[in-house]
Amino acid sequence: MSTLDIKGLQVSVATEAGFTEILRGVDLTIKSGETHAIMGPNGSGKSTLAYSIAGHPKYTITGGSVTLDGADVLAMSVDERARAGLFLAMQYPVEVPGVSVTNFLRTAATAIRGEAPKVRTWVGEVKEAMKALNMDTNFAERNVNEGFSGGEKKRHEILQLELLKPKFAILDETDSGLDVDALRIVSEGVNRIKGNSDLGILLITHYTRILRYIKPDFVHVFAAGKIVEAGGPELADKLEEKGYAEYTTA
Amino acid sequence: MSTLTTNYLAPTGREEAWRFTPLARVGGLLDPSTAIESVNSLRITSPQPEIKLSVKSAENLPALSESDDLATIRAREVIDEVTHIEVSANAQISEPLIIERSGLTGKPQASRTLISCGVNSHSTIILNNNGDAILADEIEFDLAPGSNLTFISLQEWSAKAVHLGRQHAVISKDATFNSIVITVGGSLVRLLPTVEYSGPGSSADLQGLYFATDGQHLEHRLHVNHNVPNAKSRVNYKGALAGDKAHTVWIGDVYIRANAEGTDTYELNRNLLLSDGARADSVPNLEIETGEIVGAGHASTTGRFDDEQLFYLSSRGIPAEIARRLVIRGFFAEIVGKIKNEEIENRLMDRIDSELAKVEA
Ligand SMILES: Nc1ncnc2c1ncn2[C@@H]1O[C@H](COP(=O)(O)OP(=O)(O)O)[C@@H](O)[C@H]1O
Ligand SMILES: [Mg+2]
């Protein structure tokens, strides 16, 4: 049983006009096996929260703490955070020209597991995970995210989630840009991974659509850089009906 | 030994062609008072049945093309013997002929080679340049109609080496010249991969890679002379620079002459700056004398390391130095992959990795 604990997190970003505060004290505790949905309007700071936990250099932490089983996540480098068990499925996965998916996955698995996976079992493992996500085998020979469609990018993120087996996964708008079929495949992937592990999930989304497939235990409403309301799955239904107006005009 | 002739004037550094080159470091190759030895510098390490190498007197094998390059002019003055590599007409050779330098002393030397490709022949030649050298070198390529040559020139010189070279192809009707120039070694390397055409339907594909670290000066001056109708050229050079005072120069001159209707050309140069003290000069230049062409374009970019790429890889647990290596390998993969020889590809990538590690240490 692991715990990801976010306390009073404040984050700024450097802009041409100086530092702008984006996160204004975020409190959130996620335990293994739990699924927390964070829902909020565009620009409320959801991706900033995701990137700050993962350690993106653009964001400056100005207050608060993030700990994983008591260990100070904010003191770790980006790769150390991943090796400690955090995974971020990005809203906009990055192209890496000239680096094949095969090479990338194997390098990442080697880093996370602390040793190179055995060639024989690894090839099977990758093939099976790709098949489960309805990915063509020639996908592995393509360059990371280069020329991928929106759906392919998101599947590739979930493929990594499956192979790298983190303790906690942050899924940043994994549903955006997906058609219904792709959304179902990706969601089933997440549910399968969760079913086979003790994964804790922070599911960031703008729309309630994905929550029909991935059932959250907790729902948090995010507005203007912090959590403004928390509840159970019923909160998502309310947002579905009424939208974010009540939180943004307040 | 060298003789001083009246038409040779050493460059001062003010000439357009020499303004980037640190002339103090050319090891006397441009100095008329320095003795330059003529050397037959090529030997075959991996022969192919239908390619032969012979040495001929310079009088019997005069230069194929004119050159205003001062290093070439100087070299031609002192050369008494020329290496002639001949690919038989109609030969279809799938394995590469591999040649390497021999007889290099590390003192000023000059070497000249003619590579003649027979009608409709198809071949690959790989040249390994390694060790110490102070070398003025000219290689000319005579591509007979319908021939196809891939020439891979690997500059894996020692850290002291000086190499001033011209690699000039004359491409006749329906012939194709594929050049891959890889420069990772040497103190000062200045290469002139140049092309002219002698018949329509001809094509040149000039690919290159250079990687410069502390204090290296790596210069590539390309020149494509579209002097016939319906010829094609592609130029794609990629460079990376790391460490203090690493300097690269890329010049891409493409001329489309008034008679060169139907020309199809594109040239590209991309540079990746890995540290602050490095400098990449990139000058594409396209001159068009006729509008009746298929296409003509050029692009040049010089950028820093993409932090988003590094973040993406690191966020998957990959340590920063491995992530950097992956990104650099990825940047060069497009060019290196064209060599189609796994041993050489690995050797080059390993050299780039180790040079990079030295800079980072
Ligand atoms: N790197 C950045 N530079 C400048 N402004 C940023 C940056 N990242 C986020 N912001 C600003 O912070 C706010 C929150 O952005 P973001 O976290 O992407 O929101 P969300 O994911 O909820 O749509 C927005 O106003 C956005 O413009
Ligand atoms: Mg976002």
XYZ file of C-alpha atoms and ligand atoms in Angstrom:
639
model
C 0.000 0.000 0.000
C 1.486 3.300 -1.159
C 0.416 6.897 -0.644
C 0.941 9.926 -2.853
C 0.460 12.975 -0.713
C 0.126 16.486 -2.114
C -0.013 19.236 0.501
C -0.552 22.960 -0.052
C 1.151 22.817 -3.462
C 1.836 26.241 -4.961
C 3.353 26.556 -8.412
C 4.387 29.474 -10.591
C 5.472 29.686 -14.181
C 7.926 32.173 -15.637
C 6.361 34.279 -18.363
C 7.603 37.348 -20.176
C 5.643 39.424 -17.688
C 7.344 37.756 -14.717
C 6.224 34.917 -12.491
C 2.559 33.951 -12.637
C 1.087 31.875 -9.879
C -0.965 28.998 -11.276
C -1.458 26.496 -8.450
C -2.703 28.152 -5.282
C -2.466 25.454 -2.633
C -3.495 22.002 -3.846
C -4.252 19.301 -1.241
C -4.808 15.742 -2.420
C -4.026 12.286 -1.031
C -4.167 9.212 -3.263
C -3.706 5.665 -2.019
C -2.879 2.545 -4.001
C -5.883 1.135 -5.821
C -7.850 4.389 -5.709
C -9.002 6.332 -8.742
C -9.339 10.090 -8.284
C -10.821 12.208 -11.034
C -9.812 15.848 -11.289
C -12.261 17.832 -13.349
C -12.011 21.456 -14.243
C -12.334 24.041 -16.980
C -9.577 24.749 -19.483
C -6.806 26.861 -18.036
C -7.604 26.007 -14.420
C -4.157 24.461 -13.881
C -4.782 20.724 -14.270
C -1.814 20.108 -16.555
C 0.323 22.326 -14.346
C -0.463 20.008 -11.435
C 0.426 16.952 -13.551
C 3.690 18.447 -14.850
C 4.697 19.719 -11.396
C 4.357 16.241 -9.913
C 6.404 14.810 -12.798
C 9.057 17.538 -12.420
C 8.829 19.545 -15.631
C 11.543 22.242 -15.482
C 9.196 25.020 -16.656
C 7.303 25.027 -13.380
C 8.648 26.499 -10.170
C 7.372 25.149 -6.871
C 6.857 28.062 -4.515
C 5.211 26.237 -1.632
C 3.857 22.956 -0.284
C 5.044 19.388 -0.636
C 4.609 16.197 -2.633
C 5.626 12.931 -0.999
C 5.496 9.317 -2.111
C 5.381 7.033 0.937
C 7.048 9.821 2.854
C 9.859 10.394 0.332
C 10.223 13.976 -0.922
C 9.223 13.832 -4.583
C 10.049 17.499 -5.195
C 13.687 16.849 -4.284
C 13.983 14.149 -6.967
C 15.059 14.611 -10.589
C 12.508 13.817 -13.299
C 13.911 10.348 -13.959
C 14.157 9.582 -10.227
C 10.458 10.354 -9.837
C 9.644 7.874 -12.591
C 11.856 5.245 -11.002
C 10.199 5.903 -7.645
C 6.909 4.832 -9.229
C 5.247 7.899 -10.772
C 3.995 7.944 -14.342
C 2.510 10.800 -16.348
C 0.467 10.038 -19.456
C 0.796 13.384 -21.196
C -1.883 15.484 -22.777
C 0.551 16.271 -25.602
C 3.122 13.465 -25.920
C 6.407 14.669 -27.420
C 7.925 13.550 -30.732
C 11.450 12.160 -30.508
C 12.779 11.956 -34.087
C 14.996 9.019 -34.983
C 14.266 7.059 -31.792
C 12.178 3.960 -32.449
C 9.359 2.923 -30.132
C 11.119 -0.422 -29.573
C 14.361 1.221 -28.534
C 12.560 3.763 -26.374
C 10.420 1.184 -24.541
C 13.368 -1.075 -23.873
C 15.532 1.795 -22.614
C 12.734 2.984 -20.331
C 11.990 -0.527 -19.015
C 15.706 -1.046 -18.352
C 15.859 2.198 -16.375
C 12.696 1.540 -14.375
C 13.413 -2.113 -13.621
C 17.088 -1.542 -12.882
C 18.166 -4.207 -15.388
C 17.604 -4.928 -19.049
C 14.524 -7.101 -19.547
C 15.291 -10.590 -20.872
C 15.046 -10.368 -24.665
C 12.850 -13.439 -25.060
C 10.149 -12.565 -22.553
C 10.335 -8.839 -23.349
C 9.433 -9.189 -27.025
C 6.384 -11.257 -26.073
C 5.437 -8.824 -23.342
C 5.497 -5.850 -25.728
C 3.617 -7.727 -28.454
C 0.876 -8.773 -26.074
C 0.473 -5.290 -24.607
C 0.295 -3.803 -28.097
C -2.263 -6.360 -29.190
C -4.448 -5.592 -26.180
C -4.440 -1.920 -27.229
C -5.258 -2.816 -30.831
C -1.903 -1.526 -32.045
C -0.357 -2.787 -35.244
C 2.990 -4.594 -34.753
C 4.815 -2.314 -37.224
C 4.066 0.503 -34.776
C 7.137 -0.580 -32.800
C 9.443 0.356 -35.672
C 8.143 3.900 -35.963
C 9.806 6.847 -34.250
C 8.404 7.906 -30.886
C 5.214 9.936 -31.471
C 6.440 11.054 -34.887
C 3.495 11.286 -37.249
C 1.238 9.492 -34.750
C -2.443 10.304 -34.861
C -4.011 11.647 -31.652
C -5.364 8.192 -30.859
C -2.023 6.495 -31.521
C -0.254 8.889 -29.181
C -2.651 8.125 -26.338
C -2.451 4.367 -26.917
C 1.313 4.635 -26.871
C 1.100 6.388 -23.482
C -1.065 3.595 -22.085
C 1.271 0.998 -23.590
C 4.077 2.540 -21.529
C 1.866 2.524 -18.450
C 1.345 -1.197 -18.921
C 5.045 -1.972 -19.433
C 6.523 0.350 -16.806
C 4.093 -0.641 -14.042
C 4.213 2.468 -11.845
C 2.646 2.836 -8.404
C 0.707 5.948 -9.429
C -0.371 7.131 -12.849
C -1.484 10.629 -13.739
C -3.571 10.551 -16.900
C -3.753 14.081 -18.288
C -6.734 14.376 -20.653
C -6.093 10.923 -22.024
C -9.609 11.126 -23.461
C -9.061 14.266 -25.519
C -8.825 13.763 -29.252
C -10.116 10.183 -29.108
C -13.086 8.869 -31.033
C -15.501 6.550 -29.224
C -13.735 3.344 -30.282
C -10.303 4.602 -29.300
C -11.682 5.916 -25.996
C -13.099 2.485 -25.219
C -9.853 0.676 -26.092
C -7.739 3.079 -24.052
C -10.139 2.952 -21.077
C -10.283 -0.822 -21.159
C -6.488 -0.774 -21.165
C -6.398 1.375 -18.034
C -9.006 -0.811 -16.324
C -7.118 -3.990 -17.227
C -3.840 -2.596 -15.862
C -5.614 -1.519 -12.698
C -7.305 -4.905 -12.379
C -3.909 -6.618 -12.499
C -2.168 -4.279 -10.075
C -2.578 -1.946 -7.168
C -2.242 1.142 -9.365
C -3.453 4.456 -7.986
C -4.833 6.787 -10.648
C -5.174 10.537 -10.934
C -7.483 10.975 -13.883
C -7.485 14.525 -15.222
C -10.287 15.432 -17.547
C -12.370 18.275 -18.839
C -15.345 16.139 -19.850
C -17.288 13.455 -17.975
C -17.218 11.187 -21.038
C -14.256 9.035 -19.913
C -15.846 8.508 -16.481
C -18.408 6.235 -18.123
C -15.540 3.848 -18.805
C -13.159 4.459 -15.924
C -15.092 4.678 -12.664
C -13.611 7.087 -10.139
C -13.773 6.537 -6.404
C -13.406 10.264 -5.768
C -14.136 13.348 -7.858
C -12.457 16.729 -7.287
C -13.486 19.937 -8.975
C -10.520 22.087 -9.957
C -10.837 25.826 -10.594
C -8.366 28.706 -10.612
C -5.462 26.593 -9.389
C -7.016 24.623 -6.570
C -9.558 22.015 -5.580
C -12.848 23.790 -4.881
C -15.105 20.842 -4.222
C -14.621 17.146 -3.502
C -17.045 14.251 -3.447
C -17.881 10.835 -4.811
C -18.847 9.773 -8.361
C -22.167 11.648 -8.008
C -20.245 14.928 -8.267
C -19.384 14.049 -11.870
C -23.079 13.697 -12.663
C -23.730 17.123 -11.286
C -20.909 18.578 -13.464
C -22.310 16.755 -16.474
C -25.587 18.560 -15.906
C -24.522 21.992 -14.740
C -20.976 22.477 -16.098
C -18.328 24.574 -14.356
C -20.186 27.897 -14.348
C -20.848 27.929 -10.621
C -17.099 27.471 -9.887
C -15.678 29.920 -12.371
C -17.974 32.864 -11.738
C -17.729 32.542 -7.947
C 58.404 17.933 -53.832
C 56.788 21.294 -54.116
C 57.550 23.801 -56.751
C 56.309 27.341 -56.652
C 54.313 28.382 -59.661
C 53.145 31.836 -60.566
C 49.409 31.172 -60.485
C 49.367 30.201 -56.836
C 48.663 32.801 -54.173
C 48.156 31.698 -50.578
C 44.837 32.795 -49.078
C 44.867 35.619 -46.595
C 41.623 34.759 -44.819
C 39.783 37.709 -46.331
C 38.573 35.651 -49.305
C 34.934 34.566 -49.148
C 36.048 30.932 -49.446
C 38.478 31.159 -46.523
C 36.851 33.624 -44.169
C 35.722 30.937 -41.715
C 38.838 28.762 -41.782
C 41.552 29.151 -39.096
C 44.437 29.419 -41.563
C 47.059 29.210 -38.821
C 46.020 25.606 -38.270
C 46.245 24.205 -41.817
C 49.705 22.778 -41.165
C 51.424 24.585 -44.037
C 49.218 23.064 -46.739
C 48.486 26.493 -48.202
C 51.933 27.905 -47.734
C 54.038 27.915 -50.944
C 57.250 27.672 -48.936
C 56.232 24.444 -47.219
C 57.387 21.202 -48.818
C 54.405 18.996 -49.656
C 54.963 15.371 -50.501
C 52.942 13.632 -53.209
C 51.480 10.399 -51.823
C 49.398 7.558 -53.255
C 47.314 7.391 -50.154
C 44.643 4.814 -50.925
C 44.681 1.071 -50.519
C 41.933 -1.499 -50.747
C 41.079 -3.409 -47.582
C 38.004 -5.168 -48.887
C 38.231 -5.788 -52.658
C 35.444 -6.347 -55.143
C 35.895 -8.370 -58.335
C 34.908 -5.716 -60.868
C 36.668 -2.729 -59.349
C 40.378 -2.216 -59.912
C 42.859 0.219 -58.441
C 46.000 1.367 -60.240
C 48.529 4.158 -59.918
C 49.205 6.327 -62.958
C 51.414 9.283 -63.647
C 49.720 12.618 -63.228
C 50.547 13.608 -66.802
C 48.608 10.627 -68.138
C 45.618 11.265 -65.920
C 44.974 15.002 -65.800
C 42.241 16.465 -63.632
C 38.709 16.026 -64.922
C 37.449 19.386 -63.760
C 38.596 22.896 -63.156
C 38.904 24.152 -59.628
C 39.516 27.533 -58.084
C 40.043 26.002 -54.662
C 43.491 27.041 -53.487
C 44.157 23.816 -51.596
C 43.319 21.856 -54.734
C 45.459 24.086 -56.939
C 48.347 23.703 -54.545
C 47.883 19.916 -54.385
C 47.725 19.548 -58.172
C 51.060 21.353 -58.459
C 52.916 18.824 -56.383
C 51.158 15.580 -57.329
C 53.178 13.309 -59.568
C 51.071 10.153 -59.338
C 47.331 9.659 -59.302
C 45.305 6.737 -57.957
C 42.765 5.482 -60.462
C 39.827 3.377 -59.307
C 37.756 1.905 -62.112
C 34.376 0.220 -61.874
C 33.762 -1.994 -64.919
C 30.923 -1.149 -67.266
C 27.674 -2.916 -66.363
C 29.083 -4.262 -63.073
C 26.362 -4.763 -60.453
C 28.196 -4.870 -57.149
C 26.077 -5.090 -54.023
C 28.896 -5.288 -51.457
C 31.014 -2.180 -50.848
C 34.590 -1.728 -51.919
C 36.355 -0.537 -48.785
C 39.439 1.635 -49.050
C 41.564 3.304 -46.433
C 44.472 5.685 -46.254
C 48.018 4.442 -46.129
C 51.398 6.110 -46.299
C 50.287 9.142 -44.346
C 53.139 10.554 -42.300
C 51.484 13.336 -40.328
C 53.606 15.784 -42.370
C 52.208 17.872 -45.247
C 51.114 15.589 -48.079
C 48.898 15.737 -51.132
C 46.923 12.999 -52.823
C 44.771 12.840 -55.925
C 42.337 10.126 -57.018
C 40.023 9.561 -59.955
C 37.106 7.178 -59.553
C 35.613 6.175 -62.904
C 32.291 4.358 -62.994
C 31.598 2.485 -66.231
C 28.357 2.685 -68.194
C 25.363 1.308 -66.267
C 27.525 0.085 -63.392
C 26.181 0.029 -59.847
C 28.581 0.159 -56.912
C 29.376 1.386 -53.407
C 32.759 2.608 -52.207
C 33.581 3.339 -48.583
C 36.628 5.435 -47.694
C 37.952 5.265 -44.141
C 40.022 8.242 -43.064
C 41.703 7.676 -39.745
C 44.907 8.335 -37.871
C 47.136 11.391 -38.168
C 47.380 13.406 -41.341
C 48.132 16.782 -42.820
C 46.536 16.123 -46.144
C 45.393 18.069 -49.176
C 43.220 15.587 -50.998
C 41.293 15.574 -54.227
C 38.928 12.852 -55.367
C 37.117 13.220 -58.668
C 34.258 11.013 -59.785
C 33.557 10.359 -63.432
C 30.123 8.788 -63.694
C 29.444 7.340 -67.129
C 25.870 7.316 -68.472
C 23.457 5.213 -66.440
C 25.963 4.509 -63.679
C 25.143 4.647 -59.988
C 27.751 5.213 -57.300
C 27.359 5.510 -53.558
C 30.498 7.011 -52.067
C 30.820 7.066 -48.304
C 33.604 9.233 -46.941
C 34.247 8.688 -43.240
C 36.423 11.271 -41.498
C 37.327 9.518 -38.248
C 40.714 11.216 -38.038
C 42.764 11.616 -34.873
C 42.364 14.807 -32.857
C 45.433 16.393 -34.539
C 44.637 15.696 -38.172
C 44.274 18.373 -40.862
C 42.302 17.499 -43.986
C 41.589 19.867 -46.849
C 39.634 17.934 -49.413
C 37.689 18.278 -52.624
C 35.288 15.574 -53.759
C 33.987 16.531 -57.165
C 31.551 14.506 -59.251
C 30.812 14.900 -62.937
C 27.516 13.133 -63.506
C 26.501 12.210 -67.015
C 23.157 11.291 -68.539
C 20.919 9.161 -66.327
C 23.704 8.600 -63.790
C 23.233 8.893 -60.028
C 25.795 9.994 -57.478
C 25.035 9.328 -53.810
C 27.512 10.910 -51.443
C 27.556 10.361 -47.709
C 30.113 12.459 -45.853
C 30.597 11.789 -42.158
C 33.044 13.951 -40.247
C 33.618 13.265 -36.573
C 37.413 13.441 -36.238
C 40.239 15.822 -37.015
C 41.454 19.137 -35.685
C 40.616 20.961 -38.907
C 38.612 19.396 -41.695
C 37.518 21.433 -44.699
C 35.739 19.456 -47.366
C 34.253 20.521 -50.678
C 31.658 18.037 -51.891
C 30.847 19.480 -55.301
C 28.829 18.345 -58.270
C 28.396 19.224 -61.916
C 26.360 17.492 -64.592
C 27.145 16.515 -68.153
C 23.813 15.113 -69.309
C 20.087 15.183 -68.542
C 18.310 12.749 -66.228
C 21.269 12.848 -63.862
C 20.925 13.014 -60.114
C 22.961 13.812 -57.009
C 22.069 12.991 -53.429
C 24.503 14.577 -50.981
C 24.052 13.553 -47.367
C 26.291 14.527 -44.517
C 26.833 14.452 -40.797
C 29.341 16.291 -38.672
C 29.925 16.291 -34.944
C 32.364 18.787 -33.485
C 33.649 18.978 -29.924
C 36.149 21.237 -28.111
C 38.260 23.246 -30.512
C 37.429 21.241 -33.655
C 36.852 23.128 -36.896
C 34.719 21.111 -39.310
C 33.799 22.838 -42.537
C 31.739 21.519 -45.443
C 31.283 23.646 -48.513
C 28.847 22.152 -50.965
C 28.490 23.313 -54.501
C 25.922 21.980 -56.944
C 26.146 23.326 -60.455
C 22.921 22.677 -62.352
C 24.425 23.251 -65.773
C 22.234 20.851 -67.804
C 18.451 20.490 -68.180
C 16.401 17.984 -66.167
C 18.875 17.110 -63.457
C 18.082 16.616 -59.799
C 19.900 17.319 -56.557
C 19.199 16.764 -52.897
C 21.428 18.001 -50.093
C 20.862 17.088 -46.461
C 23.551 17.812 -43.868
C 23.102 17.509 -40.117
C 25.548 18.696 -37.517
C 25.889 18.732 -33.767
C 28.328 20.711 -31.690
C 29.395 20.323 -28.096
C 32.070 21.866 -25.957
C 34.050 25.030 -25.961
C 35.102 26.558 -29.314
C 33.655 23.752 -31.403
C 33.078 25.372 -34.784
C 31.279 24.069 -37.826
C 30.719 25.724 -41.166
C 28.234 24.613 -43.757
C 27.961 26.388 -47.080
C 25.439 25.185 -49.607
C 25.823 26.845 -53.005
C 23.326 25.738 -55.610
C 23.389 27.341 -59.058
C 20.665 26.814 -61.615
C 22.077 28.000 -64.926
C 19.989 29.576 -67.668
C 19.954 26.331 -69.683
C 19.004 24.127 -66.699
C 15.279 23.833 -67.350
C 13.490 21.117 -65.406
C 15.901 21.322 -62.474
C 14.671 19.796 -59.232
C 16.717 20.754 -56.187
C 16.379 21.005 -52.434
C 19.029 21.583 -49.804
C 18.780 21.359 -46.074
C 21.156 21.927 -43.169
C 20.249 21.363 -39.529
C 22.505 22.087 -36.585
C 22.094 21.103 -32.968
C 24.004 23.221 -30.458
C 24.684 21.233 -27.313
C 26.690 23.848 -25.458
C 27.132 27.583 -25.269
C 30.729 27.943 -26.414
C 30.064 26.248 -29.754
C 29.363 28.020 -33.019
C 27.630 26.775 -36.160
C 27.740 28.852 -39.325
C 25.220 27.844 -41.951
C 24.915 29.637 -45.281
C 22.546 28.245 -47.895
C 22.705 30.015 -51.225
C 20.460 29.402 -54.203
C 20.930 31.271 -57.482
C 18.375 30.766 -60.190
C 18.855 31.916 -63.785
C 15.775 30.208 -65.251
C 12.194 30.005 -64.043
C 11.449 26.835 -66.024
C 12.194 24.455 -63.173
C 10.428 21.672 -61.280
C 11.382 22.989 -57.899
C 14.091 24.688 -55.893
C 14.256 25.215 -52.187
C 16.511 25.424 -49.202
C 16.285 25.488 -45.437
C 18.724 25.941 -42.636
C 18.084 25.672 -38.918
C 20.309 25.917 -35.887
C 18.743 25.106 -32.563
C 19.448 24.079 -29.033
C 18.600 20.820 -27.427
C 14.876 20.258 -27.214
C 14.078 20.254 -23.486
C 10.644 18.777 -24.151
C 12.229 15.708 -25.713
C 14.567 15.325 -22.761
C 11.696 15.745 -20.309
C 9.614 13.138 -22.095
C 12.406 10.561 -21.993
C 13.384 11.395 -18.403
C 9.774 11.122 -17.279
C 10.013 7.457 -18.298
C 12.871 6.897 -15.862
C 15.667 7.313 -18.407
C 18.638 9.126 -16.777
C 19.529 12.500 -18.311
C 22.808 11.457 -19.956
C 21.212 8.418 -21.593
C 18.296 10.581 -22.713
C 20.705 13.082 -24.320
C 22.485 10.266 -26.103
C 19.185 8.905 -27.398
C 18.145 12.296 -28.737
C 21.494 12.852 -30.482
C 21.497 9.357 -31.942
C 17.962 10.005 -33.087
C 18.968 13.299 -34.694
C 21.717 11.585 -36.688
C 19.841 8.320 -37.360
C 18.424 9.599 -40.650
C 21.916 10.077 -42.108
C 23.761 7.223 -40.399
C 21.025 4.766 -41.442
C 21.881 5.471 -45.078
C 25.301 3.831 -44.694
C 23.568 0.445 -44.470
C 26.486 -1.176 -42.695
C 25.774 -2.034 -39.094
C 29.413 -2.273 -38.029
C 30.202 1.220 -39.308
C 26.946 2.676 -37.968
C 27.689 1.341 -34.481
C 31.302 2.487 -34.625
C 30.240 6.035 -35.539
C 27.537 6.217 -32.897
C 29.955 4.888 -30.270
C 32.507 7.508 -31.263
C 29.879 10.245 -31.002
C 28.821 8.918 -27.581
C 32.377 8.846 -26.291
C 33.249 12.306 -27.647
C 30.114 13.609 -25.987
C 30.994 11.908 -22.708
C 34.426 13.594 -22.778
C 32.801 17.002 -23.196
C 30.326 16.356 -20.398
C 32.947 15.041 -17.984
N 4.539 27.016 -19.540
C 3.635 27.965 -19.373
N 3.932 29.241 -19.678
C 3.017 30.223 -19.497
N 1.797 30.015 -19.016
C 1.444 28.775 -18.697
C 2.331 27.682 -18.864
N 1.715 26.552 -18.491
C 0.496 26.934 -18.097
N 0.331 28.247 -18.219
C -0.880 28.996 -17.872
O -1.362 28.457 -16.680
C -2.752 28.292 -16.716
C -3.113 26.854 -16.474
O -2.698 26.072 -17.567
P -2.853 24.488 -17.584
O -2.217 23.927 -16.378
O -2.364 24.006 -18.899
O -4.435 24.335 -17.491
P -5.394 23.129 -17.871
O -4.562 21.903 -18.049
O -6.327 23.033 -16.720
O -6.106 23.506 -19.123
C -3.208 28.831 -18.053
O -3.618 30.153 -17.891
C -1.963 28.769 -18.903
O -1.968 29.759 -19.880
Mg -4.331 20.570 -19.677
